mmCIF file of C-alpha atoms and ligand atoms in Angstrom:
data_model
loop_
_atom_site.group_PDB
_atom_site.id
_atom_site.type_symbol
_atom_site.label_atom_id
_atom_site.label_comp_id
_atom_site.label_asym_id
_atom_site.label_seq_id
_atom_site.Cartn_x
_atom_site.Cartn_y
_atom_site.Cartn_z
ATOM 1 C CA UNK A 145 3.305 -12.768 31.934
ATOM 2 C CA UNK A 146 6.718 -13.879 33.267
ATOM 3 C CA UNK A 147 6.302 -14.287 36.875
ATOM 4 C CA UNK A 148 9.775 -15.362 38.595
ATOM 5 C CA UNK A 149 7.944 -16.461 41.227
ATOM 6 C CA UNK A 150 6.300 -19.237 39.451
ATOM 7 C CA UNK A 151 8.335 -19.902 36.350
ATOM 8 C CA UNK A 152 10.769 -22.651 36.199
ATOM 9 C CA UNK A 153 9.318 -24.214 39.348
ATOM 10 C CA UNK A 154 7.124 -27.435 40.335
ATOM 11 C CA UNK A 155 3.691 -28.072 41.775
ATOM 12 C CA UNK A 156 2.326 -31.499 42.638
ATOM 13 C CA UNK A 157 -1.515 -31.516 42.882
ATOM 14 C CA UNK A 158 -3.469 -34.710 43.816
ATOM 15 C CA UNK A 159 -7.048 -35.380 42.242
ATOM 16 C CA UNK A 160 -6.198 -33.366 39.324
ATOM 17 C CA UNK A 161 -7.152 -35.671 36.526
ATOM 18 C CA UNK A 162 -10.523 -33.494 36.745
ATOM 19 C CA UNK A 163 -12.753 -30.695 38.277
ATOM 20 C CA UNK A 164 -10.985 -28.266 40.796
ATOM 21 C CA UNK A 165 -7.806 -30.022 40.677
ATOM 22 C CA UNK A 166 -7.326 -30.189 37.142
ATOM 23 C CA UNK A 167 -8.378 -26.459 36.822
ATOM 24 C CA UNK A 168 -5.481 -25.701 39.537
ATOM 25 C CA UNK A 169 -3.018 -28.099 37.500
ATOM 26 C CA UNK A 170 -3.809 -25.628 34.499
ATOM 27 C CA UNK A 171 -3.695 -22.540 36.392
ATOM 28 C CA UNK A 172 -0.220 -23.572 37.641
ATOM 29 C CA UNK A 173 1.423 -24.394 33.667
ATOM 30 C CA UNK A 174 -0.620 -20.973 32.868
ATOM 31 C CA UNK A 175 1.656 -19.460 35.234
ATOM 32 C CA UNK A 176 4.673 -21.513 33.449
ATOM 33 C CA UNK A 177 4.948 -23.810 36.420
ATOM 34 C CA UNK A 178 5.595 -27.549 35.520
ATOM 35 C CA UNK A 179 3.312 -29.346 36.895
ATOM 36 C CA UNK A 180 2.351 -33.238 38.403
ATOM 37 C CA UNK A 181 -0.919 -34.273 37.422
ATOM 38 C CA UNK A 182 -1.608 -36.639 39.815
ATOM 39 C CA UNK A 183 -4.880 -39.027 39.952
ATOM 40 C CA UNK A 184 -6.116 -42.382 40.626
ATOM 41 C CA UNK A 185 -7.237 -42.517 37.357
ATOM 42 C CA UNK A 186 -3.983 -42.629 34.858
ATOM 43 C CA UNK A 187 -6.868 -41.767 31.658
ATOM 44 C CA UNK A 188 -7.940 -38.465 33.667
ATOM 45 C CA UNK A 189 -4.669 -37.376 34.537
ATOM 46 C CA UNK A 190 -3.609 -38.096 30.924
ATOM 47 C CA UNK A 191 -6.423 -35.564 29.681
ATOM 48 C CA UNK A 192 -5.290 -32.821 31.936
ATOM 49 C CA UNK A 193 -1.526 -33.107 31.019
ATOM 50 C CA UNK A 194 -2.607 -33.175 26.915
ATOM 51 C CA UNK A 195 -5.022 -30.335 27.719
ATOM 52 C CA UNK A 196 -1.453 -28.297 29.671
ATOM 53 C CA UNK A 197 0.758 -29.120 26.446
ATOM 54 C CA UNK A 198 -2.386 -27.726 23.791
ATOM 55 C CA UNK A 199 -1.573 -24.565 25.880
ATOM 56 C CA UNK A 200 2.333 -24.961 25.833
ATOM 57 C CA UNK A 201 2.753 -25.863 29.429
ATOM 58 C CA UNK A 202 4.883 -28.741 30.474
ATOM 59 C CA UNK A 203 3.513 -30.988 32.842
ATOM 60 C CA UNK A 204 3.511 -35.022 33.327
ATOM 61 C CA UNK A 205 0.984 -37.634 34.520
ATOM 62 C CA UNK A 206 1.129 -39.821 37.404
ATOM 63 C CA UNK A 207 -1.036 -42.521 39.039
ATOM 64 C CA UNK A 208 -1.118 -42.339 42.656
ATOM 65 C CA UNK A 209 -4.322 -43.128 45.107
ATOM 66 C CA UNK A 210 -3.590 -40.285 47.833
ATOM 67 C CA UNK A 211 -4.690 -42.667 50.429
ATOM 68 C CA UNK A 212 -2.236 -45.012 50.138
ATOM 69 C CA UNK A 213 0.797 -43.789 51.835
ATOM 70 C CA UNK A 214 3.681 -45.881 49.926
ATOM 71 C CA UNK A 215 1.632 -44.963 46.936
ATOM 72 C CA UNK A 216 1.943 -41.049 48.044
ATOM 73 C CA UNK A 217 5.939 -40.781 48.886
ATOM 74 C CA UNK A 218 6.549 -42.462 45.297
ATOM 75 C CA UNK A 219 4.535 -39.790 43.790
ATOM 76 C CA UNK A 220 6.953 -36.947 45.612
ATOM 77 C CA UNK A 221 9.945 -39.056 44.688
ATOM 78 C CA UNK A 222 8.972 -39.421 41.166
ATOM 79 C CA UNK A 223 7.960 -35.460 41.109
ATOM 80 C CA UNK A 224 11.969 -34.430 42.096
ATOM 81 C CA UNK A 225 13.268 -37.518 39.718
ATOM 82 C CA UNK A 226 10.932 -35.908 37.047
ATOM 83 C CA UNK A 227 11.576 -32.162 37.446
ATOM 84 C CA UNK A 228 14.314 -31.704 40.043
ATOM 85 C CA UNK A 229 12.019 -30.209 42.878
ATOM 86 C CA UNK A 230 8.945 -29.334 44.671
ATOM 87 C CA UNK A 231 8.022 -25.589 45.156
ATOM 88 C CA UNK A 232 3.961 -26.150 45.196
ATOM 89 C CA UNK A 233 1.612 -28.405 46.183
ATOM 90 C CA UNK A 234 -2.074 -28.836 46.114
ATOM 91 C CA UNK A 235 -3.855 -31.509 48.153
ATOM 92 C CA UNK A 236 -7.157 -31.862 46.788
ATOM 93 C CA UNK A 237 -8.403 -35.286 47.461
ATOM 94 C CA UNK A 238 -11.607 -35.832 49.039
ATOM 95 C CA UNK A 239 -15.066 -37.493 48.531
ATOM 96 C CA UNK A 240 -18.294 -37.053 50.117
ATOM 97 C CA UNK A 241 -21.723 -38.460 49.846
ATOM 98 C CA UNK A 242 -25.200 -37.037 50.594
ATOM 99 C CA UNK A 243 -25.868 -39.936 53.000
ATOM 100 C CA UNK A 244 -28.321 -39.194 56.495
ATOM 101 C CA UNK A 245 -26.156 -40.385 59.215
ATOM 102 C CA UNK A 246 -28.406 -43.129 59.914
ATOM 103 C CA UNK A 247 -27.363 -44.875 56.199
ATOM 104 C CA UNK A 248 -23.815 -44.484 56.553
ATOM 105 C CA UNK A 249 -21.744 -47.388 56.906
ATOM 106 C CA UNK A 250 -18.171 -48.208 58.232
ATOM 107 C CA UNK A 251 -17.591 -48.876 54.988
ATOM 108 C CA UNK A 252 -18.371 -45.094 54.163
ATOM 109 C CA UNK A 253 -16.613 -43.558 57.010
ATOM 110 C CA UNK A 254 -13.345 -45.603 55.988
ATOM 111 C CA UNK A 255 -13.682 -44.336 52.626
ATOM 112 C CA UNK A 256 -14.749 -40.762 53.047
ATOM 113 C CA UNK A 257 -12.620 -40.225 56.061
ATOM 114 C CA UNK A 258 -9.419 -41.951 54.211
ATOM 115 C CA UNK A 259 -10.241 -39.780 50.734
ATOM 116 C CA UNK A 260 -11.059 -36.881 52.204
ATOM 117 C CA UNK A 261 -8.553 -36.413 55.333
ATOM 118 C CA UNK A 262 -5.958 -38.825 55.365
ATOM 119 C CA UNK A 263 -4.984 -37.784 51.675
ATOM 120 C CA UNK A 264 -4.296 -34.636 53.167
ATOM 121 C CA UNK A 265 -1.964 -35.625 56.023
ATOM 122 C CA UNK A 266 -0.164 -38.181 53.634
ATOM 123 C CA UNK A 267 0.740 -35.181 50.960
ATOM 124 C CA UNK A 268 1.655 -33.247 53.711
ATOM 125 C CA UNK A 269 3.669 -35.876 55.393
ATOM 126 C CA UNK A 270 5.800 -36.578 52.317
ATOM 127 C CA UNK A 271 5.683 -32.791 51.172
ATOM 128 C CA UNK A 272 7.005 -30.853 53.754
ATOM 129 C CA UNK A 273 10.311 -32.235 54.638
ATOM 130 C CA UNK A 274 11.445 -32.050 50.766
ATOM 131 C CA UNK A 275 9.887 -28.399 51.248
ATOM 132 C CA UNK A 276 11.824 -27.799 54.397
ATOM 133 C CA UNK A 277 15.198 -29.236 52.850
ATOM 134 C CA UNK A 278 14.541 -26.752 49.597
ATOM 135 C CA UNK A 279 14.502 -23.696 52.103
ATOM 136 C CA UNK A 280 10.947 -23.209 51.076
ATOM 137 C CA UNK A 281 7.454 -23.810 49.730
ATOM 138 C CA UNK A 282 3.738 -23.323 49.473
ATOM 139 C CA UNK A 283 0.714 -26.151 49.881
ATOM 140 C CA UNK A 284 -2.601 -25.418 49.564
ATOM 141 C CA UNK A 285 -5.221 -28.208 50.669
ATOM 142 C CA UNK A 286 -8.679 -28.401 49.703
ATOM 143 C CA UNK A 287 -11.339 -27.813 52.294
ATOM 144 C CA UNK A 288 -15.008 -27.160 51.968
ATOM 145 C CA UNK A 289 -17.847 -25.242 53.209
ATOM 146 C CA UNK A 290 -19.278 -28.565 54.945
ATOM 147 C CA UNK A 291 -16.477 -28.448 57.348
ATOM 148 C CA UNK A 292 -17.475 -24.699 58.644
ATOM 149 C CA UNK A 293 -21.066 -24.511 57.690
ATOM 150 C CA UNK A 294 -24.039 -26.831 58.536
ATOM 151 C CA UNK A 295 -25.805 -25.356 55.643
ATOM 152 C CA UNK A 296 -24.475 -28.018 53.340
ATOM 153 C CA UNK A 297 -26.383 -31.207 52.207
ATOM 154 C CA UNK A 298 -23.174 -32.744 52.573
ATOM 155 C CA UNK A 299 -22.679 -36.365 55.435
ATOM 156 C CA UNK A 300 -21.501 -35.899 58.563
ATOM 157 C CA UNK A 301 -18.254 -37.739 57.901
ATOM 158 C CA UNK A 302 -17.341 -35.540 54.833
ATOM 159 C CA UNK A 303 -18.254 -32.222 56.985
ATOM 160 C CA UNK A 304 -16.174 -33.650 60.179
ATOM 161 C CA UNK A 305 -13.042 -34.379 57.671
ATOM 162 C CA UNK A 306 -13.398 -30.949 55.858
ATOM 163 C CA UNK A 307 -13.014 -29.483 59.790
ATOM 164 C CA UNK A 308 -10.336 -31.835 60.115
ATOM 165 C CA UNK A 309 -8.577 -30.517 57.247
ATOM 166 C CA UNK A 310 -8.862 -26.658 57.787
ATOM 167 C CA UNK A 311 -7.126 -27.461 61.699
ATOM 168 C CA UNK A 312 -4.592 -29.884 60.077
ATOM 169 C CA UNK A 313 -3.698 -26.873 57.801
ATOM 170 C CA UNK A 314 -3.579 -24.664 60.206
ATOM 171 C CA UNK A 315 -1.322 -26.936 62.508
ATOM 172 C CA UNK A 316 1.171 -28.006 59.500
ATOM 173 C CA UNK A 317 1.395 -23.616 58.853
ATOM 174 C CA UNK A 318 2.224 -23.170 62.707
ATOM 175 C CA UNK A 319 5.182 -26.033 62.816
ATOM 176 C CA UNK A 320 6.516 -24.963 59.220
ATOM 177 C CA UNK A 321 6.209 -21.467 59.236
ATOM 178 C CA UNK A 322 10.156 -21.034 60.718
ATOM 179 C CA UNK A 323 11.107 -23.342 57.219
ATOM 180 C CA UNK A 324 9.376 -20.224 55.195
ATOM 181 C CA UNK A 325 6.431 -23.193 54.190
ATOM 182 C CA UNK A 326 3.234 -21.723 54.039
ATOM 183 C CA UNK A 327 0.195 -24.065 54.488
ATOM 184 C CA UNK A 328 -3.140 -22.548 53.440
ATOM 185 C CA UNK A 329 -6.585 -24.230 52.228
ATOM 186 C CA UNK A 330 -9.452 -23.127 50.556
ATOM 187 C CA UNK A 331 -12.997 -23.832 51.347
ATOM 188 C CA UNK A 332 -14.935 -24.099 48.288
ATOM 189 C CA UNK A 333 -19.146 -23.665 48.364
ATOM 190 C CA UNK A 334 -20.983 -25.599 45.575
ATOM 191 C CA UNK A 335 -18.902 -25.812 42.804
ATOM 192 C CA UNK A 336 -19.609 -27.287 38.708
ATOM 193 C CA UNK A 337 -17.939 -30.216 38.909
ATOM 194 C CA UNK A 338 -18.802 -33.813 37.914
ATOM 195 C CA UNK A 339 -19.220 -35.169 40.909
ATOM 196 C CA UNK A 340 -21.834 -32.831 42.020
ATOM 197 C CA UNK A 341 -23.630 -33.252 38.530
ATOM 198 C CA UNK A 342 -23.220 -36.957 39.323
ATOM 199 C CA UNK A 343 -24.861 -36.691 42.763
ATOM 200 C CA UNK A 344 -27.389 -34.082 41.869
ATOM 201 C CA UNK A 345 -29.860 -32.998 39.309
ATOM 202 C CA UNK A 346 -29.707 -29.238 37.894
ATOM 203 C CA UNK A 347 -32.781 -28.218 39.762
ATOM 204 C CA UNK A 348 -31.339 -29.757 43.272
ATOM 205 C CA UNK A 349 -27.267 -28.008 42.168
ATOM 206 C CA UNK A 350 -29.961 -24.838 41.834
ATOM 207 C CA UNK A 351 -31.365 -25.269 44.847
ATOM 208 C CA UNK A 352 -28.027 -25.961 46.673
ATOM 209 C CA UNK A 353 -26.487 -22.799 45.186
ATOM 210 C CA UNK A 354 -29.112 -21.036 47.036
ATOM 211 C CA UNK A 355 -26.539 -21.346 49.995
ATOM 212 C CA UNK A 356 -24.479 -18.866 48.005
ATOM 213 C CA UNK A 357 -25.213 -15.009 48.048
ATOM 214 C CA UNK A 358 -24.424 -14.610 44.877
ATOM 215 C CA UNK A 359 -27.000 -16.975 43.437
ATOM 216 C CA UNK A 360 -25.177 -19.797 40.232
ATOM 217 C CA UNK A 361 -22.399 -22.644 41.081
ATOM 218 C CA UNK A 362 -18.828 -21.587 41.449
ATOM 219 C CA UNK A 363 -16.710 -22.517 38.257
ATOM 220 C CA UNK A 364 -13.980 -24.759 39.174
ATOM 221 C CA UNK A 365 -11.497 -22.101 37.849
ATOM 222 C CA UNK A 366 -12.966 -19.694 40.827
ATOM 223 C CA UNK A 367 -11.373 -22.186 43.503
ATOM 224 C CA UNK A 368 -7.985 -22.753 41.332
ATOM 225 C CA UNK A 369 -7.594 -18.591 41.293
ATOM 226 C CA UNK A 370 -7.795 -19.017 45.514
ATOM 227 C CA UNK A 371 -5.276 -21.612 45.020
ATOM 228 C CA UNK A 372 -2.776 -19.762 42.526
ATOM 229 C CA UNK A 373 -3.065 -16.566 45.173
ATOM 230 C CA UNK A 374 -2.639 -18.671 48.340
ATOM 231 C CA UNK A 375 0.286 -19.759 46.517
ATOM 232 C CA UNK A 376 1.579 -16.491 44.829
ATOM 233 C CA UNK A 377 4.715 -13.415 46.262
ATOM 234 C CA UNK A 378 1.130 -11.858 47.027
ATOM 235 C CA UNK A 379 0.138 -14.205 49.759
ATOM 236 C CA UNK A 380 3.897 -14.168 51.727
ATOM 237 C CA UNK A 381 2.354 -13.162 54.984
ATOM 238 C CA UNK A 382 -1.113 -15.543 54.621
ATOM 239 C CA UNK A 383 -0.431 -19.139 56.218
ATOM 240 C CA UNK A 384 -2.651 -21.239 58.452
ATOM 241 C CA UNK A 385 -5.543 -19.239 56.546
ATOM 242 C CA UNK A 386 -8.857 -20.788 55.423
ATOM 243 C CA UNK A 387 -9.816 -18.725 52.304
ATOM 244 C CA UNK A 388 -13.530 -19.485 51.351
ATOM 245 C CA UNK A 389 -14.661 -19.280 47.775
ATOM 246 C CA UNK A 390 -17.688 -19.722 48.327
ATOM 247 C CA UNK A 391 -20.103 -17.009 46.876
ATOM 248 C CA UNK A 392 -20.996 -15.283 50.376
ATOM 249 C CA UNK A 393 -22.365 -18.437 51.904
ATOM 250 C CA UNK A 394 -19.761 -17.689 55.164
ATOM 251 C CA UNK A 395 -21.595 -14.268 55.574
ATOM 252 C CA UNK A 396 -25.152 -15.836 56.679
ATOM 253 C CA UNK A 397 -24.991 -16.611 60.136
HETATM 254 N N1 NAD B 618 -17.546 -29.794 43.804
HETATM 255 C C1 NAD B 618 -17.873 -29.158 44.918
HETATM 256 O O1 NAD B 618 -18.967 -28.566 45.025
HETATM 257 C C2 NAD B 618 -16.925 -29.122 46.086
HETATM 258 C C3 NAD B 618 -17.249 -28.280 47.163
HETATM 259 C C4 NAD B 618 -16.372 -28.217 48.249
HETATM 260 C C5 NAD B 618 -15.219 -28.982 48.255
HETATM 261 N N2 NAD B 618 -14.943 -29.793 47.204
HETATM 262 C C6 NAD B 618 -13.709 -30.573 47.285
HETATM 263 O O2 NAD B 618 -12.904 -30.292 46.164
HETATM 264 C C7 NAD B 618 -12.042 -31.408 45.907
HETATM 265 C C8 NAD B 618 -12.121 -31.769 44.444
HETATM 266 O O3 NAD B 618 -13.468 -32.099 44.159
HETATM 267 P P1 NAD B 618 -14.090 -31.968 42.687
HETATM 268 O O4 NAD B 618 -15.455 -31.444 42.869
HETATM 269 O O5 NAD B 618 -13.138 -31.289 41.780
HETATM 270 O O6 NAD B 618 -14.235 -33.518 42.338
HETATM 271 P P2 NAD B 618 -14.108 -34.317 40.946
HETATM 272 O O7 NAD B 618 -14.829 -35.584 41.169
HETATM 273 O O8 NAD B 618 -14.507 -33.448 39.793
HETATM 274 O O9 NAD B 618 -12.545 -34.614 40.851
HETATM 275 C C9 NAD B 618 -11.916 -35.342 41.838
HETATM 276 C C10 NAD B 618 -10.736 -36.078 41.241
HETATM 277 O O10 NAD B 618 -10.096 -36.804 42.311
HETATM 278 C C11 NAD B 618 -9.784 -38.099 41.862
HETATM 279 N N3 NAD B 618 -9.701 -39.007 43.009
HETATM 280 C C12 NAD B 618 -10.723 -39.514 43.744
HETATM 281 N N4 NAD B 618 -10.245 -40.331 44.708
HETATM 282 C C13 NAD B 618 -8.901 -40.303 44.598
HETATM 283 C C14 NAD B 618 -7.846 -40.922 45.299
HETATM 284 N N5 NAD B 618 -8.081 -41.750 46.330
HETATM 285 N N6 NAD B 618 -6.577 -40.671 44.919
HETATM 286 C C15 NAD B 618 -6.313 -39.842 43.878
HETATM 287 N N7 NAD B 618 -7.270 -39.250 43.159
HETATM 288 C C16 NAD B 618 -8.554 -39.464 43.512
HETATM 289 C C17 NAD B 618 -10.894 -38.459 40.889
HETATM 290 O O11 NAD B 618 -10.492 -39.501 40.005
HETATM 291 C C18 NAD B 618 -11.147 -37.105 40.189
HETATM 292 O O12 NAD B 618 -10.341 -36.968 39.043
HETATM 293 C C19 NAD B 618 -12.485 -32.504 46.879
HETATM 294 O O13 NAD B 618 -11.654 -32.483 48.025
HETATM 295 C C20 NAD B 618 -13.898 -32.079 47.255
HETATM 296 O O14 NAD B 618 -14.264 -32.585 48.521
HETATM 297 C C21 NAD B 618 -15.751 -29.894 46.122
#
């Protein structure tokens, strides 16, 4: 369906050469947005843009490591050289481990804190004055149940950037909100991705999901639906909002 809204315009979304973020870059072209696929890995960002064009979309792939700052204002450079603007964004960068806080290293906290929080406040950074200068915009970063819940198998570091990013949201939506930017993030649960099938056997993801009310693993198409909304005509009065997707998990207490 022709949605004015969306058609014609761009999203940028980091981390999308697979799982969540690659279901959001698809969700996006499904909605006849044209859309960055951006990734570390060129390969994986290559997939997701061949898998948009099988379905008609337009879309192109960049390389970018969202912790690298330089590395991040090229990408939303080369996003308005490539299609002319930026309406959307998704920041959806972030890794975690299942490490007790007694094994994790300095080595760890650089790299989960860097992945999973600094990504977020570099794609913001570089985002929101090209937003603000365009009259407008929507971003959407990707939080988790670990940073509201203690439920989670997930490390300490991961959990404390997850809270990090839900405030930093919340923050960015307070500042921007007179530039008509909404910032928004969801927090997913346990959700089929690799990395979790990486990390996990099916009997422990099983287990896990038993977090969830609503007892299976969230598709990664479940989270990019939150996404689209937070970033659809619908959601015009949500910003600074943490929207879990998370199969009921938020209503044990
Ligand atoms: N899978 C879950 O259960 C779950 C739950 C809650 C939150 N999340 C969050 O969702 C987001 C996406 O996770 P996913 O499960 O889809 O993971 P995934 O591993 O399936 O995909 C992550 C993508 O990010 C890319 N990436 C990693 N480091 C990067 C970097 N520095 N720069 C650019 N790209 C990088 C990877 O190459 C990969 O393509 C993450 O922020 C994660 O913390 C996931």
């Amino acid at each position: 369906m022709n949605d004015p809204h969306f058609t014609g315009k761009t999203a940028l979304v980091t981390g999308s050469g697979a799982g969540i973020g690659r279901a959001t870059a698809k969700a996006f072209a499904a909605k006849g947005v044209r859309v960055v696929v951006s990734d570390i890995s060129l390969a994986d960002a290559e997939d997701t843009v061949a898998s948009i064009r099988d379905g008609g979309g337009e879309a192109a792939a960049m390389q970018c490591d969202a912790t690298d700052g330089a590395a991040v204002e090229r990408l939303v450079q080369a996003t308005l050289d490539r299609f002319g603007s930026l309406d959307f964004a998704h920041n959806n960068v972030g890794v975690g481990t299942g490490k007790s806080i007694e094994d994790l290293t300095e080595a760890d906290y650089r790299l989960i804190s860097d992945t999973s929080l600094k990504s977020v406040m570099l794609g913001m950074k570089y985002q929101l004055p090209v937003m603000r200068a365009q009259g407008g915009g929507a971003i959407v970063n990707t939080a988790s149940m670990a940073g509201i819940s203690t439920v989670q198998t997930a490390d300490i570091v991961y959990a404390g950037a997850k809270a990090g990013v839900i405030q930093m949201t919340a923050h960015a939506a307070r500042t921007y909100a007179p530039y008509d930017i909404r910032v928004n993030c969801v927090a997913p649960g346990l959700v089929r991705t690799k990395i979790l099938s990486e990390m996990f056997t099916h009997e422990q993801q099983m287990a896990m999901a038993d977090f969830h009310l609503i007892k299976r693993l969230i598709e990664p198409e479940e989270i990019a639906a939150a996404a689209i909304f937070l970033c659809s005509a619908d959601a015009a009065m949500i910003t600074g909002h943490c929207l879990p997707v998370d199969g009921g998990q938020s209503a044990i207490r």
